[in-house]
PDB file of C-alpha atoms and ligand atoms in Angstrom:
ATOM      1  CA  MET A   1      47.426 -28.596 101.663  1.00 96.00           C
ATOM      2  CA  LEU A   2      51.134 -28.258 102.436  1.00 97.00           C
ATOM      3  CA  ASN A   3      52.058 -25.146 104.347  1.00 98.00           C
ATOM      4  CA  ILE A   4      55.781 -24.645 104.706  1.00 98.00           C
ATOM      5  CA  VAL A   5      57.646 -22.168 106.866  1.00 98.00           C
ATOM      6  CA  LEU A   6      60.966 -21.673 105.075  1.00 98.00           C
ATOM      7  CA  PHE A   7      63.242 -20.492 107.835  1.00 98.00           C
ATOM      8  CA  GLY A   8      66.831 -19.364 108.179  1.00 98.00           C
ATOM      9  CA  PRO A   9      69.120 -16.375 108.658  1.00 98.00           C
ATOM     10  CA  PRO A  10      69.411 -13.487 106.174  1.00 98.00           C
ATOM     11  CA  GLY A  11      71.183 -14.793 103.085  1.00 97.00           C
ATOM     12  CA  ALA A  12      70.318 -18.443 103.764  1.00 98.00           C
ATOM     13  CA  GLY A  13      68.514 -18.835 100.435  1.00 97.00           C
ATOM     14  CA  LYS A  14      64.857 -18.669 101.496  1.00 98.00           C
ATOM     15  CA  GLY A  15      63.841 -16.485  98.561  1.00 97.00           C
ATOM     16  CA  THR A  16      65.755 -18.557  95.999  1.00 97.00           C
ATOM     17  CA  HIS A  17      64.182 -21.822  97.105  1.00 98.00           C
ATOM     18  CA  SER A  18      60.714 -20.312  97.527  1.00 98.00           C
ATOM     19  CA  VAL A  19      60.723 -19.427  93.838  1.00 97.00           C
ATOM     20  CA  LYS A  20      61.626 -23.025  92.944  1.00 98.00           C
ATOM     21  CA  LEU A  21      58.885 -24.428  95.197  1.00 98.00           C
ATOM     22  CA  VAL A  22      56.310 -22.147  93.581  1.00 97.00           C
ATOM     23  CA  ALA A  23      57.365 -23.327  90.117  1.00 97.00           C
ATOM     24  CA  ASP A  24      57.356 -27.049  90.972  1.00 98.00           C
ATOM     25  CA  TYR A  25      54.437 -27.360  93.411  1.00 97.00           C
ATOM     26  CA  GLU A  26      52.216 -24.364  92.555  1.00 97.00           C
ATOM     27  CA  PHE A  27      52.493 -23.129  96.108  1.00 98.00           C
ATOM     28  CA  VAL A  28      51.666 -19.513  96.905  1.00 98.00           C
ATOM     29  CA  HIS A  29      54.703 -17.608  98.188  1.00 98.00           C
ATOM     30  CA  PHE A  30      54.493 -15.007 100.943  1.00 98.00           C
ATOM     31  CA  SER A  31      57.667 -13.038 101.580  1.00 98.00           C
ATOM     32  CA  THR A  32      57.135 -10.373 104.222  1.00 98.00           C
ATOM     33  CA  GLY A  33      60.369  -8.685 103.065  1.00 97.00           C
ATOM     34  CA  ASP A  34      59.059  -8.460  99.469  1.00 97.00           C
ATOM     35  CA  ILE A  35      55.646  -7.230 100.642  1.00 97.00           C
ATOM     36  CA  LEU A  36      57.289  -4.548 102.784  1.00 98.00           C
ATOM     37  CA  ARG A  37      59.614  -3.466  99.960  1.00 97.00           C
ATOM     38  CA  ALA A  38      56.575  -3.163  97.661  1.00 97.00           C
ATOM     39  CA  GLU A  39      54.951  -0.895 100.267  1.00 97.00           C
ATOM     40  CA  ILE A  40      58.117   1.204 100.344  1.00 97.00           C
ATOM     41  CA  ALA A  41      58.196   1.448  96.534  1.00 97.00           C
ATOM     42  CA  ALA A  42      54.531   2.513  96.523  1.00 98.00           C
ATOM     43  CA  LYS A  43      55.337   5.113  99.201  1.00 98.00           C
ATOM     44  CA  THR A  44      52.446   4.018 101.400  1.00 97.00           C
ATOM     45  CA  GLU A  45      52.189   5.072 105.015  1.00 96.00           C
ATOM     46  CA  LEU A  46      53.175   1.560 106.083  1.00 95.00           C
ATOM     47  CA  GLY A  47      56.128   1.651 103.687  1.00 96.00           C
ATOM     48  CA  LEU A  48      57.389   4.916 105.122  1.00 96.00           C
ATOM     49  CA  LEU A  49      57.107   3.485 108.603  1.00 94.00           C
ATOM     50  CA  ALA A  50      58.896   0.262 107.675  1.00 96.00           C
ATOM     51  CA  LYS A  51      61.738   1.771 105.652  1.00 96.00           C
ATOM     52  CA  SER A  52      63.726   3.321 108.475  1.00 95.00           C
ATOM     53  CA  VAL A  53      63.459   0.129 110.522  1.00 97.00           C
ATOM     54  CA  MET A  54      64.447  -2.135 107.623  1.00 97.00           C
ATOM     55  CA  ASP A  55      67.374   0.060 106.557  1.00 95.00           C
ATOM     56  CA  LYS A  56      68.847  -0.442 110.034  1.00 96.00           C
ATOM     57  CA  GLY A  57      68.312  -4.192 109.902  1.00 97.00           C
ATOM     58  CA  GLU A  58      65.830  -4.160 112.772  1.00 98.00           C
ATOM     59  CA  LEU A  59      62.442  -5.901 112.777  1.00 98.00           C
ATOM     60  CA  VAL A  60      59.211  -4.229 111.743  1.00 98.00           C
ATOM     61  CA  SER A  61      56.643  -4.505 114.559  1.00 98.00           C
ATOM     62  CA  ASP A  62      54.740  -7.751 115.043  1.00 98.00           C
ATOM     63  CA  ASP A  63      51.368  -5.987 114.689  1.00 97.00           C
ATOM     64  CA  ILE A  64      52.244  -4.673 111.245  1.00 96.00           C
ATOM     65  CA  VAL A  65      53.534  -7.916 109.760  1.00 97.00           C
ATOM     66  CA  ILE A  66      50.802 -10.052 111.333  1.00 97.00           C
ATOM     67  CA  GLY A  67      48.192  -7.640 109.982  1.00 96.00           C
ATOM     68  CA  MET A  68      49.761  -7.913 106.525  1.00 94.00           C
ATOM     69  CA  MET A  69      49.497 -11.684 106.539  1.00 96.00           C
ATOM     70  CA  ARG A  70      45.899 -11.916 107.776  1.00 95.00           C
ATOM     71  CA  ASN A  71      44.196 -11.070 104.438  1.00 90.00           C
ATOM     72  CA  LYS A  72      46.767 -12.918 102.370  1.00 96.00           C
ATOM     73  CA  ILE A  73      46.072 -16.171 104.197  1.00 97.00           C
ATOM     74  CA  ARG A  74      42.307 -15.782 104.012  1.00 95.00           C
ATOM     75  CA  GLN A  75      42.499 -15.118 100.260  1.00 96.00           C
ATOM     76  CA  ASN A  76      44.648 -18.197  99.619  1.00 97.00           C
ATOM     77  CA  LYS A  77      43.226 -20.864 101.907  1.00 92.00           C
ATOM     78  CA  ASP A  78      42.285 -23.007  98.883  1.00 94.00           C
ATOM     79  CA  ALA A  79      45.771 -22.981  97.336  1.00 97.00           C
ATOM     80  CA  LYS A  80      47.797 -26.194  96.933  1.00 97.00           C
ATOM     81  CA  GLY A  81      50.098 -24.911  99.605  1.00 98.00           C
ATOM     82  CA  LEU A  82      51.658 -21.813 101.109  1.00 98.00           C
ATOM     83  CA  VAL A  83      55.333 -20.965 101.536  1.00 98.00           C
ATOM     84  CA  PHE A  84      56.149 -18.483 104.270  1.00 98.00           C
ATOM     85  CA  ASP A  85      59.495 -16.771 103.674  1.00 98.00           C
ATOM     86  CA  GLY A  86      60.789 -14.368 106.312  1.00 98.00           C
ATOM     87  CA  PHE A  87      57.720 -14.919 108.488  1.00 98.00           C
ATOM     88  CA  PRO A  88      57.444 -15.732 111.337  1.00 98.00           C
ATOM     89  CA  ARG A  89      60.481 -13.911 112.710  1.00 98.00           C
ATOM     90  CA  THR A  90      59.472 -13.813 116.387  1.00 98.00           C
ATOM     91  CA  THR A  91      57.712 -16.280 118.663  1.00 98.00           C
ATOM     92  CA  ALA A  92      54.719 -13.898 118.816  1.00 98.00           C
ATOM     93  CA  GLN A  93      54.521 -14.079 115.020  1.00 98.00           C
ATOM     94  CA  ALA A  94      54.743 -17.877 115.097  1.00 98.00           C
ATOM     95  CA  GLU A  95      51.845 -18.017 117.542  1.00 98.00           C
ATOM     96  CA  ALA A  96      49.850 -15.549 115.444  1.00 98.00           C
ATOM     97  CA  LEU A  97      50.513 -17.596 112.299  1.00 98.00           C
ATOM     98  CA  ASP A  98      49.115 -20.724 113.930  1.00 98.00           C
ATOM     99  CA  LYS A  99      46.010 -18.780 114.930  1.00 98.00           C
ATOM    100  CA  LEU A 100      45.518 -17.231 111.483  1.00 98.00           C
ATOM    101  CA  LEU A 101      45.854 -20.612 109.791  1.00 98.00           C
ATOM    102  CA  GLU A 102      43.544 -22.282 112.278  1.00 98.00           C
ATOM    103  CA  GLU A 103      40.862 -19.656 111.602  1.00 96.00           C
ATOM    104  CA  ASN A 104      40.951 -20.857 108.014  1.00 95.00           C
ATOM    105  CA  GLY A 105      40.962 -24.544 108.873  1.00 96.00           C
ATOM    106  CA  ILE A 106      44.613 -25.107 107.903  1.00 97.00           C
ATOM    107  CA  ALA A 107      47.959 -25.510 109.708  1.00 98.00           C
ATOM    108  CA  VAL A 108      51.738 -25.337 109.301  1.00 98.00           C
ATOM    109  CA  SER A 109      52.941 -28.680 107.889  1.00 98.00           C
ATOM    110  CA  ALA A 110      56.633 -28.171 108.682  1.00 98.00           C
ATOM    111  CA  MET A 111      59.292 -25.599 109.382  1.00 98.00           C
ATOM    112  CA  LEU A 112      62.329 -26.142 107.138  1.00 98.00           C
ATOM    113  CA  MET A 113      65.422 -24.393 108.441  1.00 98.00           C
ATOM    114  CA  LEU A 114      68.283 -23.643 106.055  1.00 98.00           C
ATOM    115  CA  ASP A 115      71.430 -23.897 108.116  1.00 98.00           C
ATOM    116  CA  VAL A 116      74.298 -21.650 106.943  1.00 98.00           C
ATOM    117  CA  GLU A 117      77.303 -20.404 108.904  1.00 97.00           C
ATOM    118  CA  LYS A 118      77.881 -16.691 109.493  1.00 98.00           C
ATOM    119  CA  GLN A 119      80.920 -16.154 107.223  1.00 98.00           C
ATOM    120  CA  GLU A 120      79.067 -17.706 104.284  1.00 98.00           C
ATOM    121  CA  LEU A 121      75.986 -15.531 104.971  1.00 98.00           C
ATOM    122  CA  ILE A 122      78.102 -12.389 104.935  1.00 98.00           C
ATOM    123  CA  LYS A 123      79.739 -13.455 101.672  1.00 97.00           C
ATOM    124  CA  ARG A 124      76.360 -14.116 100.030  1.00 97.00           C
ATOM    125  CA  LEU A 125      74.758 -10.869 101.241  1.00 97.00           C
ATOM    126  CA  GLN A 126      77.719  -8.790 100.077  1.00 96.00           C
ATOM    127  CA  LYS A 127      77.489 -10.425  96.666  1.00 96.00           C
ATOM    128  CA  ARG A 128      73.727  -9.830  96.575  1.00 96.00           C
ATOM    129  CA  ALA A 129      74.328  -6.129  97.357  1.00 96.00           C
ATOM    130  CA  GLU A 130      75.921  -5.765  93.911  1.00 95.00           C
ATOM    131  CA  VAL A 131      72.549  -6.457  92.267  1.00 95.00           C
ATOM    132  CA  SER A 132      69.827  -6.052  94.921  1.00 92.00           C
ATOM    133  CA  GLY A 133      70.137  -2.315  95.474  1.00 91.00           C
ATOM    134  CA  ARG A 134      69.079  -3.026  99.068  1.00 92.00           C
ATOM    135  CA  ALA A 135      70.432  -0.615 101.643  1.00 91.00           C
ATOM    136  CA  ASP A 136      70.476  -3.423 104.195  1.00 95.00           C
ATOM    137  CA  ASP A 137      72.799  -5.529 102.007  1.00 96.00           C
ATOM    138  CA  ALA A 138      75.227  -2.707 101.253  1.00 94.00           C
ATOM    139  CA  ASN A 139      76.754  -2.171 104.685  1.00 96.00           C
ATOM    140  CA  ILE A 140      78.672  -4.697 106.779  1.00 97.00           C
ATOM    141  CA  ASP A 141      77.495  -3.197 110.085  1.00 98.00           C
ATOM    142  CA  ILE A 142      73.861  -3.590 109.027  1.00 97.00           C
ATOM    143  CA  ILE A 143      74.478  -7.130 107.796  1.00 98.00           C
ATOM    144  CA  ASN A 144      76.029  -7.983 111.170  1.00 98.00           C
ATOM    145  CA  ASN A 145      73.068  -6.379 112.941  1.00 98.00           C
ATOM    146  CA  ARG A 146      70.597  -8.442 110.904  1.00 98.00           C
ATOM    147  CA  ILE A 147      72.423 -11.633 111.841  1.00 98.00           C
ATOM    148  CA  GLU A 148      72.442 -10.549 115.490  1.00 98.00           C
ATOM    149  CA  VAL A 149      68.711  -9.727 115.393  1.00 98.00           C
ATOM    150  CA  TYR A 150      68.140 -13.156 113.838  1.00 98.00           C
ATOM    151  CA  ASN A 151      70.106 -14.915 116.571  1.00 98.00           C
ATOM    152  CA  ASP A 152      68.396 -12.972 119.388  1.00 98.00           C
ATOM    153  CA  GLN A 153      64.792 -12.618 118.228  1.00 98.00           C
ATOM    154  CA  THR A 154      64.209 -15.172 115.485  1.00 98.00           C
ATOM    155  CA  LEU A 155      66.190 -18.308 116.428  1.00 98.00           C
ATOM    156  CA  PRO A 156      64.041 -18.957 119.551  1.00 98.00           C
ATOM    157  CA  ILE A 157      61.257 -19.940 117.139  1.00 98.00           C
ATOM    158  CA  VAL A 158      63.150 -23.194 116.548  1.00 98.00           C
ATOM    159  CA  ASP A 159      61.998 -24.413 119.962  1.00 98.00           C
ATOM    160  CA  TYR A 160      58.415 -23.443 119.153  1.00 98.00           C
ATOM    161  CA  TYR A 161      58.400 -25.740 116.118  1.00 98.00           C
ATOM    162  CA  LYS A 162      60.482 -28.444 117.818  1.00 98.00           C
ATOM    163  CA  ASN A 163      57.772 -28.678 120.457  1.00 98.00           C
ATOM    164  CA  GLN A 164      55.245 -29.279 117.695  1.00 98.00           C
ATOM    165  CA  ASN A 165      57.520 -31.863 115.993  1.00 98.00           C
ATOM    166  CA  LYS A 166      57.578 -29.705 112.874  1.00 98.00           C
ATOM    167  CA  PHE A 167      61.242 -28.664 112.897  1.00 98.00           C
ATOM    168  CA  LYS A 168      63.268 -29.956 109.895  1.00 98.00           C
ATOM    169  CA  PRO A 169      66.880 -28.724 109.692  1.00 98.00           C
ATOM    170  CA  ILE A 170      68.488 -28.690 106.239  1.00 98.00           C
ATOM    171  CA  ASP A 171      72.148 -28.226 105.372  1.00 98.00           C
ATOM    172  CA  GLY A 172      72.136 -24.905 103.483  1.00 98.00           C
ATOM    173  CA  LEU A 173      75.667 -25.237 102.093  1.00 98.00           C
ATOM    174  CA  GLY A 174      76.332 -26.520  98.582  1.00 97.00           C
ATOM    175  CA  THR A 175      74.933 -25.757  95.155  1.00 98.00           C
ATOM    176  CA  ILE A 176      71.362 -24.473  94.818  1.00 98.00           C
ATOM    177  CA  GLU A 177      70.376 -27.796  93.218  1.00 98.00           C
ATOM    178  CA  GLU A 178      71.937 -29.843  96.026  1.00 98.00           C
ATOM    179  CA  ILE A 179      70.124 -27.795  98.657  1.00 98.00           C
ATOM    180  CA  TYR A 180      66.856 -27.899  96.732  1.00 98.00           C
ATOM    181  CA  ASP A 181      67.113 -31.703  96.499  1.00 98.00           C
ATOM    182  CA  ARG A 182      67.370 -31.812 100.300  1.00 98.00           C
ATOM    183  CA  ILE A 183      64.294 -29.589 100.593  1.00 98.00           C
ATOM    184  CA  GLN A 184      62.320 -31.804  98.228  1.00 98.00           C
ATOM    185  CA  ALA A 185      63.383 -34.912 100.127  1.00 98.00           C
ATOM    186  CA  VAL A 186      61.867 -33.432 103.300  1.00 98.00           C
ATOM    187  CA  ILE A 187      58.682 -32.326 101.505  1.00 98.00           C
ATOM    188  CA  LYS A 188      58.197 -35.882 100.236  1.00 98.00           C
ATOM    189  CA  THR A 189      57.933 -37.075 103.837  1.00 97.00           C
ATOM    190  CA  LEU A 190      55.157 -34.632 104.744  1.00 96.00           C
TER     191      LEU A 190
HETATM  192  P1  LIG B   1      66.560 -11.187 104.722  1.00 58.60           P
HETATM  193  O1  LIG B   1      65.905 -12.410 105.266  1.00 58.60           O
HETATM  194  O2  LIG B   1      67.520 -11.484 103.621  1.00 58.60           O
HETATM  195  O3  LIG B   1      67.159 -10.308 105.769  1.00 58.60           O
HETATM  196  P2  LIG B   1      63.922 -10.084 104.071  1.00 58.60           P
HETATM  197  O4  LIG B   1      63.596  -9.538 102.736  1.00 58.60           O
HETATM  198  O5  LIG B   1      63.227 -11.312 104.524  1.00 58.60           O
HETATM  199  O6  LIG B   1      65.498 -10.263 104.039  1.00 58.60           O
HETATM  200  O7  LIG B   1      63.666  -8.973 105.195  1.00 58.60           O
HETATM  201  C1  LIG B   1      64.210  -7.672 105.085  1.00 58.60           C
HETATM  202  C2  LIG B   1      63.793  -6.829 106.283  1.00 58.60           C
HETATM  203  O8  LIG B   1      62.356  -6.689 106.299  1.00 58.60           O
HETATM  204  C3  LIG B   1      64.118  -7.390 107.657  1.00 58.60           C
HETATM  205  O9  LIG B   1      65.433  -7.094 108.049  1.00 58.60           O
HETATM  206  C4  LIG B   1      63.056  -6.684 108.530  1.00 58.60           C
HETATM  207  O10 LIG B   1      63.400  -5.343 108.772  1.00 58.60           O
HETATM  208  C5  LIG B   1      61.835  -6.665 107.630  1.00 58.60           C
HETATM  209  N1  LIG B   1      60.996  -7.858 107.834  1.00 58.60           N
HETATM  210  C6  LIG B   1      60.749  -8.853 106.932  1.00 58.60           C
HETATM  211  N2  LIG B   1      59.960  -9.805 107.447  1.00 58.60           N
HETATM  212  C7  LIG B   1      59.691  -9.426 108.724  1.00 58.60           C
HETATM  213  C8  LIG B   1      58.956  -9.984 109.800  1.00 58.60           C
HETATM  214  N3  LIG B   1      58.308 -11.159 109.672  1.00 58.60           N
HETATM  215  N4  LIG B   1      58.913  -9.317 110.982  1.00 58.60           N
HETATM  216  C9  LIG B   1      59.546  -8.154 111.138  1.00 58.60           C
HETATM  217  N5  LIG B   1      60.275  -7.569 110.168  1.00 58.60           N
HETATM  218  C10 LIG B   1      60.353  -8.175 108.975  1.00 58.60           C
END
């Protein structure tokens, strides 16, 4: 079983490439952002709680997102593989993910980090705002805050995976096909 953490800043292309991996490898895709937005759309208690945090570009609490992932992992431990998109976003989440996988007799195979510079991220997110309808894409201050939150709270995870020899950086600039080829080249080595 291949379990991939697809990592990178907002706008790096995690969602785009997750969809391609699901189509080509029959992996199961977990996007915490998508799960949270579905909770918001369904107006659940969790959704209401998450919305104000997400609209500001801050992180939803570790307890909430870890709790969300617990059942999903248990239900899919016999899949061909799992793709984690937008999770983990803190070192506490990375530690929790290892524990949750271990409880099910599986483990992270690699963390693939899509590397994209800030100006390009801003360009992509502003373009996405035209179609996504996401409040957090529509405002430059919130976009900047998301990138700052990523740099402060999420980037430290790189060391966590480096220490486990699971860190695989990937150049995230170029066409979608070029980037996807690089992702597949790394997956072939796993
Ligand atoms: P992007 O990576 O493009 O910013 P996502 O859809 O992954 O978009 O996430 C949108 C928002 O959802 C985040 O800014 C954050 O508020 C919340 N969120 C998603 N995943 C997590 C997570 N693992 N931990 C905390 N908050 C999260």
